[in-house]
Amino acid sequence: SDCPSPSSLPQKLETALGEEVQRAQKWLEVTLEQEKQMKMFKTCLTVQEVFNQYQRTHQGLLYKRIPLSDCCAPKEEDFDQLLEAMKSTLAEDSRSAFVFNCSNGKGRTTTAMVIAALTVWHFTGFPEFGDDEIVSVPDAKYTKGEFKVSNKHRDFYQKRV
């Protein structure tokens, strides 16, 4: 069977859901890392609104939304969109960084990160890994997912719930 297609109007859907969450005035279960808590939301921001706040303090930050279906392989058009976004961004600044996210930061985020890494390596050359691969460094923060950008993003969200 075919994968369901992501909403063609994601911003409208996000805005409507955010308004509904705020109108409900109820406690909602949220998961922060591995810990579940009950929270009353003061605000509910869409991804676009979060980007707008970051853009004010981070010059040159760009936002590109490429909705991927969950639990299935990306479609060819998804690859094309991601490739075009990366090519145009890297053409402007070869030192550009990319941040990917999905609802829980695992499935589609990982898929997009793998596609991006393979794309960059296709253009720049695949790295030569020796016996001591960089991901094998014991207790290295980056092997545990403790990235500066991720931690700032997490802290930004935790202040709002």
Tab-separated table of N, CA and C in Angstrom:
chain	number	residue	atom	x	y	z
A	1	SER	N	0.839	-1.195	0.000
A	1	SER	CA	0.000	0.000	0.000
A	1	SER	C	0.874	1.245	0.000
A	2	ASP	N	0.329	2.319	-0.517
A	2	ASP	CA	1.074	3.575	-0.578
A	2	ASP	C	1.124	4.236	0.786
A	3	CYS	N	2.190	4.995	1.001
A	3	CYS	CA	2.315	5.768	2.235
A	3	CYS	C	1.377	6.959	2.158
A	4	PRO	N	0.814	7.364	3.292
A	4	PRO	CA	0.001	8.576	3.265
A	4	PRO	C	0.881	9.776	2.963
A	5	SER	N	0.351	10.707	2.223
A	5	SER	CA	1.098	11.911	1.868
A	5	SER	C	0.979	12.928	2.993
A	6	PRO	N	2.087	13.586	3.372
A	6	PRO	CA	1.988	14.624	4.394
A	6	PRO	C	1.035	15.722	3.938
A	7	SER	N	0.473	16.407	4.897
A	7	SER	CA	-0.485	17.470	4.594
A	7	SER	C	0.096	18.471	3.609
A	8	SER	N	-0.707	18.863	2.650
A	8	SER	CA	-0.240	19.859	1.681
A	8	SER	C	-0.268	21.261	2.272
A	9	LEU	N	-0.940	21.430	3.392
A	9	LEU	CA	-0.998	22.741	4.045
A	9	LEU	C	-0.520	22.620	5.490
A	10	PRO	N	0.753	22.251	5.715
A	10	PRO	CA	1.226	21.980	7.074
A	10	PRO	C	1.158	23.180	8.009
A	11	GLN	N	1.442	24.391	7.520
A	11	GLN	CA	1.417	25.550	8.413
A	11	GLN	C	0.001	25.801	8.928
A	12	LYS	N	-0.993	25.678	8.054
A	12	LYS	CA	-2.382	25.882	8.483
A	12	LYS	C	-2.787	24.828	9.504
A	13	LEU	N	-2.388	23.588	9.264
A	13	LEU	CA	-2.695	22.508	10.187
A	13	LEU	C	-2.017	22.743	11.529
A	14	GLU	N	-0.727	23.111	11.521
A	14	GLU	CA	-0.004	23.386	12.766
A	14	GLU	C	-0.656	24.515	13.542
A	15	THR	N	-1.009	25.587	12.847
A	15	THR	CA	-1.631	26.731	13.507
A	15	THR	C	-2.958	26.323	14.131
A	16	ALA	N	-3.776	25.590	13.392
A	16	ALA	CA	-5.076	25.152	13.906
A	16	ALA	C	-4.910	24.247	15.124
A	17	LEU	N	-3.949	23.325	15.076
A	17	LEU	CA	-3.712	22.439	16.218
A	17	LEU	C	-3.213	23.218	17.429
A	18	GLY	N	-2.322	24.175	17.198
A	18	GLY	CA	-1.820	25.005	18.294
A	18	GLY	C	-2.934	25.786	18.963
A	19	GLU	N	-3.818	26.357	18.164
A	19	GLU	CA	-4.952	27.104	18.717
A	19	GLU	C	-5.863	26.181	19.514
A	20	GLU	N	-6.072	24.970	19.011
A	20	GLU	CA	-6.923	24.009	19.713
A	20	GLU	C	-6.306	23.597	21.048
A	21	VAL	N	-4.990	23.385	21.065
A	21	VAL	CA	-4.298	23.023	22.311
A	21	VAL	C	-4.469	24.131	23.340
A	22	GLN	N	-4.311	25.380	22.920
A	22	GLN	CA	-4.431	26.491	23.863
A	22	GLN	C	-5.866	26.683	24.340
A	23	ARG	N	-6.837	26.485	23.456
A	23	ARG	CA	-8.248	26.622	23.844
A	23	ARG	C	-8.653	25.546	24.838
A	24	ALA	N	-8.067	24.358	24.724
A	24	ALA	CA	-8.460	23.229	25.560
A	24	ALA	C	-8.197	23.486	27.040
A	25	GLN	N	-7.161	24.266	27.363
A	25	GLN	CA	-6.820	24.559	28.763
A	25	GLN	C	-6.743	23.280	29.603
A	26	LYS	N	-6.111	22.256	29.072
A	26	LYS	CA	-5.976	20.987	29.786
A	26	LYS	C	-4.506	20.625	29.899
A	27	TRP	N	-4.218	19.754	30.846
A	27	TRP	CA	-2.868	19.248	31.013
A	27	TRP	C	-2.598	18.231	29.916
A	28	LEU	N	-1.432	18.312	29.321
A	28	LEU	CA	-1.040	17.382	28.268
A	28	LEU	C	0.234	16.665	28.681
A	29	GLU	N	0.336	15.402	28.283
A	29	GLU	CA	1.554	14.659	28.566
A	29	GLU	C	2.602	15.009	27.520
A	30	VAL	N	3.783	15.376	27.985
A	30	VAL	CA	4.893	15.681	27.088
A	30	VAL	C	6.075	14.794	27.464
A	31	THR	N	6.901	14.509	26.498
A	31	THR	CA	8.105	13.719	26.746
A	31	THR	C	9.309	14.600	26.495
A	32	LEU	N	10.104	14.816	27.536
A	32	LEU	CA	11.346	15.575	27.444
A	32	LEU	C	12.470	14.564	27.594
A	33	GLU	N	13.164	14.315	26.476
A	33	GLU	CA	14.157	13.242	26.415
A	33	GLU	C	13.432	11.928	26.727
A	34	GLN	N	13.727	11.260	27.832
A	34	GLN	CA	13.083	9.980	28.157
A	34	GLN	C	12.017	10.130	29.237
A	35	GLU	N	11.916	11.302	29.823
A	35	GLU	CA	11.046	11.517	30.972
A	35	GLU	C	9.691	12.087	30.542
A	36	LYS	N	8.596	11.467	31.029
A	36	LYS	CA	7.258	11.973	30.718
A	36	LYS	C	6.786	12.859	31.861
A	37	GLN	N	6.128	13.960	31.509
A	37	GLN	CA	5.597	14.898	32.493
A	37	GLN	C	4.243	15.398	32.026
A	38	MET	N	3.470	15.918	32.957
A	38	MET	CA	2.217	16.583	32.609
A	38	MET	C	2.484	18.078	32.657
A	39	LYS	N	2.103	18.790	31.607
A	39	LYS	CA	2.367	20.225	31.509
A	39	LYS	C	1.118	20.952	31.046
A	40	MET	N	0.950	22.180	31.544
A	40	MET	CA	-0.063	23.090	31.026
A	40	MET	C	0.693	24.056	30.123
A	41	PHE	N	0.336	24.109	28.869
A	41	PHE	CA	1.064	24.942	27.919
A	41	PHE	C	0.666	26.403	28.039
A	42	LYS	N	1.680	27.280	28.083
A	42	LYS	CA	1.451	28.724	28.066
A	42	LYS	C	1.359	29.208	26.632
A	43	THR	N	2.153	28.590	25.758
A	43	THR	CA	2.154	28.942	24.338
A	43	THR	C	2.266	27.660	23.526
A	44	CYS	N	1.919	27.768	22.280
A	44	CYS	CA	2.056	26.642	21.357
A	44	CYS	C	2.498	27.223	20.025
A	45	LEU	N	3.773	27.016	19.688
A	45	LEU	CA	4.347	27.614	18.483
A	45	LEU	C	4.432	26.601	17.353
A	46	THR	N	4.216	27.070	16.141
A	46	THR	CA	4.443	26.231	14.966
A	46	THR	C	5.943	26.218	14.675
A	47	VAL	N	6.372	25.313	13.823
A	47	VAL	CA	7.783	25.261	13.438
A	47	VAL	C	8.191	26.584	12.794
A	48	GLN	N	7.320	27.142	11.967
A	48	GLN	CA	7.609	28.425	11.314
A	48	GLN	C	7.797	29.529	12.355
A	49	GLU	N	6.976	29.551	13.404
A	49	GLU	CA	7.103	30.570	14.450
A	49	GLU	C	8.404	30.407	15.238
A	50	VAL	N	8.802	29.163	15.503
A	50	VAL	CA	10.080	28.916	16.181
A	50	VAL	C	11.221	29.419	15.302
A	51	PHE	N	11.159	29.109	14.013
A	51	PHE	CA	12.170	29.588	13.076
A	51	PHE	C	12.236	31.108	13.085
A	52	ASN	N	11.085	31.770	13.043
A	52	ASN	CA	11.059	33.236	13.028
A	52	ASN	C	11.770	33.812	14.249
A	53	GLN	N	11.609	33.173	15.414
A	53	GLN	CA	12.285	33.649	16.623
A	53	GLN	C	13.798	33.446	16.520
A	54	TYR	N	14.223	32.298	16.032
A	54	TYR	CA	15.655	32.038	15.870
A	54	TYR	C	16.268	32.956	14.821
A	55	GLN	N	15.532	33.250	13.768
A	55	GLN	CA	16.056	34.053	12.664
A	55	GLN	C	16.444	35.454	13.129
A	56	ARG	N	15.739	35.964	14.128
A	56	ARG	CA	16.050	37.306	14.642
A	56	ARG	C	17.454	37.375	15.236
A	57	THR	N	17.926	36.276	15.800
A	57	THR	CA	19.225	36.281	16.480
A	57	THR	C	20.321	35.536	15.720
A	58	HIS	N	19.978	34.862	14.652
A	58	HIS	CA	20.956	34.091	13.886
A	58	HIS	C	20.907	34.525	12.426
A	59	GLN	N	21.804	35.433	12.070
A	59	GLN	CA	21.847	35.965	10.709
A	59	GLN	C	22.094	34.849	9.691
A	60	GLY	N	21.414	34.922	8.566
A	60	GLY	CA	21.627	33.964	7.490
A	60	GLY	C	20.886	32.654	7.653
A	61	LEU	N	20.108	32.515	8.721
A	61	LEU	CA	19.357	31.286	8.948
A	61	LEU	C	18.217	31.188	7.940
A	62	LEU	N	18.091	30.036	7.303
A	62	LEU	CA	17.031	29.804	6.320
A	62	LEU	C	16.165	28.640	6.771
A	63	TYR	N	14.901	28.656	6.383
A	63	TYR	CA	13.966	27.590	6.735
A	63	TYR	C	13.402	26.993	5.459
A	64	LYS	N	13.493	25.698	5.339
A	64	LYS	CA	12.928	24.989	4.194
A	64	LYS	C	12.193	23.782	4.733
A	65	ARG	N	10.935	23.680	4.421
A	65	ARG	CA	10.136	22.556	4.896
A	65	ARG	C	9.967	21.552	3.760
A	66	ILE	N	10.366	20.319	4.031
A	66	ILE	CA	10.196	19.234	3.071
A	66	ILE	C	9.491	18.099	3.819
A	67	PRO	N	8.165	18.072	3.793
A	67	PRO	CA	7.424	17.048	4.548
A	67	PRO	C	7.682	15.644	4.002
A	68	LEU	N	8.081	14.741	4.877
A	68	LEU	CA	8.290	13.341	4.515
A	68	LEU	C	7.223	12.504	5.204
A	69	SER	N	6.735	11.488	4.517
A	69	SER	CA	5.790	10.561	5.138
A	69	SER	C	6.527	9.748	6.190
A	70	ASP	N	5.828	9.430	7.272
A	70	ASP	CA	6.422	8.661	8.356
A	70	ASP	C	6.359	7.165	8.031
A	71	CYS	N	7.310	6.420	8.516
A	71	CYS	CA	7.331	4.953	8.446
A	71	CYS	C	7.378	4.390	7.028
A	72	CYS	N	7.948	5.118	6.098
A	72	CYS	CA	8.130	4.580	4.748
A	72	CYS	C	9.248	5.352	4.057
A	73	ALA	N	9.707	4.812	2.970
A	73	ALA	CA	10.809	5.442	2.240
A	73	ALA	C	10.355	6.762	1.622
A	74	PRO	N	11.248	7.747	1.576
A	74	PRO	CA	10.898	9.015	0.918
A	74	PRO	C	10.622	8.792	-0.567
A	75	LYS	N	9.769	9.627	-1.109
A	75	LYS	CA	9.459	9.562	-2.539
A	75	LYS	C	10.568	10.261	-3.321
A	76	GLU	N	10.613	9.994	-4.616
A	76	GLU	CA	11.634	10.592	-5.469
A	76	GLU	C	11.574	12.117	-5.412
A	77	GLU	N	10.357	12.672	-5.365
A	77	GLU	CA	10.207	14.135	-5.286
A	77	GLU	C	10.826	14.688	-3.999
A	78	ASP	N	10.730	13.898	-2.904
A	78	ASP	CA	11.325	14.322	-1.634
A	78	ASP	C	12.845	14.435	-1.777
A	79	PHE	N	13.457	13.434	-2.414
A	79	PHE	CA	14.896	13.478	-2.669
A	79	PHE	C	15.251	14.707	-3.496
A	80	ASP	N	14.459	14.943	-4.549
A	80	ASP	CA	14.726	16.081	-5.434
A	80	ASP	C	14.662	17.403	-4.673
A	81	GLN	N	13.633	17.555	-3.826
A	81	GLN	CA	13.491	18.796	-3.050
A	81	GLN	C	14.662	18.986	-2.098
A	82	LEU	N	15.032	17.918	-1.398
A	82	LEU	CA	16.141	18.011	-0.447
A	82	LEU	C	17.449	18.307	-1.176
A	83	LEU	N	17.678	17.626	-2.273
A	83	LEU	CA	18.895	17.842	-3.054
A	83	LEU	C	18.966	19.277	-3.564
A	84	GLU	N	17.865	19.796	-4.086
A	84	GLU	CA	17.846	21.168	-4.605
A	84	GLU	C	18.084	22.179	-3.481
A	85	ALA	N	17.447	21.964	-2.332
A	85	ALA	CA	17.637	22.870	-1.191
A	85	ALA	C	19.096	22.868	-0.742
A	86	MET	N	19.700	21.692	-0.680
A	86	MET	CA	21.094	21.600	-0.254
A	86	MET	C	22.030	22.224	-1.282
A	87	LYS	N	21.813	21.929	-2.554
A	87	LYS	CA	22.686	22.475	-3.604
A	87	LYS	C	22.645	24.000	-3.616
A	88	SER	N	21.451	24.577	-3.537
A	88	SER	CA	21.357	26.041	-3.591
A	88	SER	C	21.958	26.677	-2.341
A	89	THR	N	21.778	26.047	-1.189
A	89	THR	CA	22.341	26.578	0.054
A	89	THR	C	23.862	26.482	0.040
A	90	LEU	N	24.390	25.332	-0.350
A	90	LEU	CA	25.843	25.141	-0.376
A	90	LEU	C	26.512	25.986	-1.456
A	91	ALA	N	25.787	26.282	-2.535
A	91	ALA	CA	26.340	27.144	-3.585
A	91	ALA	C	26.554	28.557	-3.050
A	92	GLU	N	25.659	28.998	-2.152
A	92	GLU	CA	25.798	30.327	-1.538
A	92	GLU	C	26.900	30.348	-0.498
A	93	ASP	N	26.956	29.294	0.330
A	93	ASP	CA	27.959	29.220	1.391
A	93	ASP	C	28.301	27.754	1.626
A	94	SER	N	29.485	27.355	1.220
A	94	SER	CA	29.887	25.949	1.319
A	94	SER	C	30.055	25.489	2.763
A	95	ARG	N	30.061	26.428	3.716
A	95	ARG	CA	30.197	26.075	5.134
A	95	ARG	C	28.840	25.956	5.818
A	96	SER	N	27.764	25.991	5.059
A	96	SER	CA	26.417	25.932	5.636
A	96	SER	C	26.214	24.648	6.429
A	97	ALA	N	25.403	24.760	7.469
A	97	ALA	CA	25.015	23.602	8.273
A	97	ALA	C	23.527	23.362	8.062
A	98	PHE	N	23.105	22.138	8.271
A	98	PHE	CA	21.702	21.783	8.094
A	98	PHE	C	21.180	21.182	9.392
A	99	VAL	N	19.950	21.534	9.752
A	99	VAL	CA	19.288	20.988	10.934
A	99	VAL	C	18.000	20.332	10.455
A	100	PHE	N	17.776	19.097	10.874
A	100	PHE	CA	16.581	18.362	10.466
A	100	PHE	C	15.766	18.032	11.708
A	101	ASN	N	14.446	18.034	11.562
A	101	ASN	CA	13.614	17.615	12.685
A	101	ASN	C	12.323	16.988	12.193
A	102	CYS	N	11.761	16.133	13.030
A	102	CYS	CA	10.428	15.578	12.811
A	102	CYS	C	9.757	15.540	14.180
A	103	SER	N	8.616	14.923	14.285
A	103	SER	CA	7.862	14.997	15.539
A	103	SER	C	8.627	14.458	16.741
A	104	ASN	N	9.394	13.380	16.590
A	104	ASN	CA	10.136	12.884	17.743
A	104	ASN	C	11.643	12.842	17.530
A	105	GLY	N	12.107	13.363	16.392
A	105	GLY	CA	13.541	13.484	16.163
A	105	GLY	C	14.273	12.199	15.878
A	106	LYS	N	13.554	11.169	15.455
A	106	LYS	CA	14.213	9.883	15.208
A	106	LYS	C	14.038	9.432	13.765
A	107	GLY	N	12.867	9.001	13.380
A	107	GLY	CA	12.639	8.379	12.075
A	107	GLY	C	12.964	9.250	10.886
A	108	ARG	N	12.125	10.225	10.626
A	108	ARG	CA	12.321	11.067	9.446
A	108	ARG	C	13.542	11.964	9.590
A	109	THR	N	13.869	12.352	10.810
A	109	THR	CA	15.078	13.145	11.040
A	109	THR	C	16.306	12.353	10.602
A	110	THR	N	16.387	11.108	11.038
A	110	THR	CA	17.524	10.264	10.676
A	110	THR	C	17.566	10.032	9.171
A	111	THR	N	16.415	9.784	8.567
A	111	THR	CA	16.358	9.582	7.115
A	111	THR	C	16.920	10.797	6.389
A	112	ALA	N	16.473	11.991	6.770
A	112	ALA	CA	16.944	13.220	6.116
A	112	ALA	C	18.434	13.434	6.357
A	113	MET	N	18.917	13.132	7.566
A	113	MET	CA	20.338	13.306	7.865
A	113	MET	C	21.198	12.364	7.024
A	114	VAL	N	20.748	11.136	6.848
A	114	VAL	CA	21.503	10.175	6.039
A	114	VAL	C	21.527	10.623	4.583
A	115	ILE	N	20.372	11.035	4.066
A	115	ILE	CA	20.322	11.534	2.683
A	115	ILE	C	21.267	12.722	2.525
A	116	ALA	N	21.229	13.644	3.485
A	116	ALA	CA	22.082	14.837	3.411
A	116	ALA	C	23.561	14.463	3.454
A	117	ALA	N	23.935	13.574	4.369
A	117	ALA	CA	25.344	13.176	4.473
A	117	ALA	C	25.815	12.503	3.185
A	118	LEU	N	25.011	11.607	2.657
A	118	LEU	CA	25.392	10.933	1.412
A	118	LEU	C	25.486	11.920	0.255
A	119	THR	N	24.592	12.904	0.241
A	119	THR	CA	24.618	13.926	-0.811
A	119	THR	C	25.892	14.758	-0.723
A	120	VAL	N	26.209	15.239	0.475
A	120	VAL	CA	27.424	16.048	0.657
A	120	VAL	C	28.652	15.227	0.286
A	121	TRP	N	28.706	13.985	0.758
A	121	TRP	CA	29.864	13.143	0.449
A	121	TRP	C	29.957	12.847	-1.044
A	122	HIS	N	28.821	12.787	-1.722
A	122	HIS	CA	28.838	12.565	-3.169
A	122	HIS	C	29.596	13.703	-3.864
A	123	PHE	N	29.386	14.927	-3.383
A	123	PHE	CA	30.034	16.088	-3.999
A	123	PHE	C	31.450	16.324	-3.485
A	124	THR	N	31.701	16.026	-2.210
A	124	THR	CA	33.000	16.358	-1.615
A	124	THR	C	33.936	15.158	-1.499
A	125	GLY	N	33.417	13.982	-1.727
A	125	GLY	CA	34.217	12.771	-1.570
A	125	GLY	C	33.895	12.092	-0.254
A	126	PHE	N	33.793	10.792	-0.293
A	126	PHE	CA	33.471	10.040	0.913
A	126	PHE	C	34.690	9.998	1.826
A	127	PRO	N	34.475	10.156	3.138
A	127	PRO	CA	35.608	10.171	4.068
A	127	PRO	C	36.288	8.805	4.133
A	128	GLU	N	37.572	8.855	4.404
A	128	GLU	CA	38.358	7.631	4.588
A	128	GLU	C	38.395	7.345	6.082
A	129	PHE	N	37.769	6.265	6.503
A	129	PHE	CA	37.774	5.917	7.916
A	129	PHE	C	38.815	4.839	8.168
A	130	GLY	N	39.593	5.042	9.212
A	130	GLY	CA	40.577	4.042	9.604
A	130	GLY	C	39.981	3.109	10.637
A	131	ASP	N	40.863	2.408	11.341
A	131	ASP	CA	40.401	1.490	12.376
A	131	ASP	C	39.729	2.230	13.517
A	132	ASP	N	40.211	3.416	13.849
A	132	ASP	CA	39.645	4.199	14.945
A	132	ASP	C	38.692	5.239	14.377
A	133	GLU	N	37.502	4.801	14.034
A	133	GLU	CA	36.530	5.724	13.463
A	133	GLU	C	36.142	6.773	14.492
A	134	ILE	N	35.795	7.946	14.011
A	134	ILE	CA	35.472	9.065	14.894
A	134	ILE	C	34.287	8.750	15.811
A	135	VAL	N	33.335	7.936	15.353
A	135	VAL	CA	32.178	7.627	16.190
A	135	VAL	C	32.496	6.610	17.268
A	136	SER	N	33.699	6.045	17.248
A	136	SER	CA	34.075	5.043	18.235
A	136	SER	C	34.776	5.639	19.454
A	137	VAL	N	34.909	6.947	19.506
A	137	VAL	CA	35.605	7.582	20.619
A	137	VAL	C	34.772	7.401	21.888
A	138	PRO	N	35.321	6.732	22.910
A	138	PRO	CA	34.551	6.490	24.131
A	138	PRO	C	34.159	7.797	24.822
A	139	ASP	N	32.923	7.876	25.257
A	139	ASP	CA	32.385	9.002	26.031
A	139	ASP	C	32.456	10.344	25.315
A	140	ALA	N	32.644	10.359	24.022
A	140	ALA	CA	32.658	11.633	23.293
A	140	ALA	C	31.235	12.174	23.248
A	141	LYS	N	31.097	13.454	23.536
A	141	LYS	CA	29.764	14.047	23.593
A	141	LYS	C	29.000	13.874	22.291
A	142	TYR	N	29.678	14.036	21.156
A	142	TYR	CA	28.965	13.969	19.888
A	142	TYR	C	28.502	12.557	19.545
A	143	THR	N	29.101	11.516	20.142
A	143	THR	CA	28.613	10.161	19.875
A	143	THR	C	27.360	9.860	20.686
A	144	LYS	N	27.054	10.708	21.668
A	144	LYS	CA	25.853	10.537	22.477
A	144	LYS	C	24.755	11.510	22.058
A	145	GLY	N	24.956	12.215	20.966
A	145	GLY	CA	23.927	13.134	20.488
A	145	GLY	C	23.904	14.456	21.218
A	146	GLU	N	24.960	14.785	21.957
A	146	GLU	CA	24.995	16.041	22.705
A	146	GLU	C	25.646	17.122	21.853
A	147	PHE	N	24.896	17.600	20.880
A	147	PHE	CA	25.388	18.624	19.980
A	147	PHE	C	24.945	19.986	20.475
A	148	LYS	N	25.779	20.980	20.288
A	148	LYS	CA	25.489	22.332	20.751
A	148	LYS	C	24.148	22.831	20.212
A	149	VAL	N	23.900	22.649	18.916
A	149	VAL	CA	22.647	23.111	18.315
A	149	VAL	C	21.463	22.364	18.912
A	150	SER	N	21.572	21.042	19.063
A	150	SER	CA	20.476	20.249	19.617
A	150	SER	C	20.166	20.671	21.045
A	151	ASN	N	21.203	20.895	21.847
A	151	ASN	CA	20.991	21.294	23.234
A	151	ASN	C	20.335	22.664	23.324
A	152	LYS	N	20.750	23.614	22.472
A	152	LYS	CA	20.120	24.936	22.475
A	152	LYS	C	18.662	24.834	22.057
A	153	HIS	N	18.393	24.010	21.044
A	153	HIS	CA	17.031	23.816	20.545
A	153	HIS	C	16.162	23.210	21.651
A	154	ARG	N	16.687	22.184	22.351
A	154	ARG	CA	15.959	21.548	23.446
A	154	ARG	C	15.673	22.560	24.554
A	155	ASP	N	16.689	23.340	24.942
A	155	ASP	CA	16.518	24.336	25.999
A	155	ASP	C	15.485	25.379	25.610
A	156	PHE	N	15.490	25.790	24.346
A	156	PHE	CA	14.525	26.774	23.841
A	156	PHE	C	13.103	26.260	24.041
A	157	TYR	N	12.866	24.984	23.688
A	157	TYR	CA	11.529	24.410	23.823
A	157	TYR	C	11.140	24.221	25.282
A	158	GLN	N	12.073	23.781	26.122
A	158	GLN	CA	11.749	23.513	27.517
A	158	GLN	C	11.347	24.776	28.259
A	159	LYS	N	11.853	25.930	27.853
A	159	LYS	CA	11.476	27.189	28.489
A	159	LYS	C	10.027	27.550	28.195
A	160	ARG	N	9.470	27.005	27.116
A	160	ARG	CA	8.134	27.386	26.679
A	160	ARG	C	7.043	26.445	27.164
A	161	VAL	N	7.389	25.352	27.811
A	161	VAL	CA	6.356	24.437	28.306
A	161	VAL	C	6.281	24.503	29.807
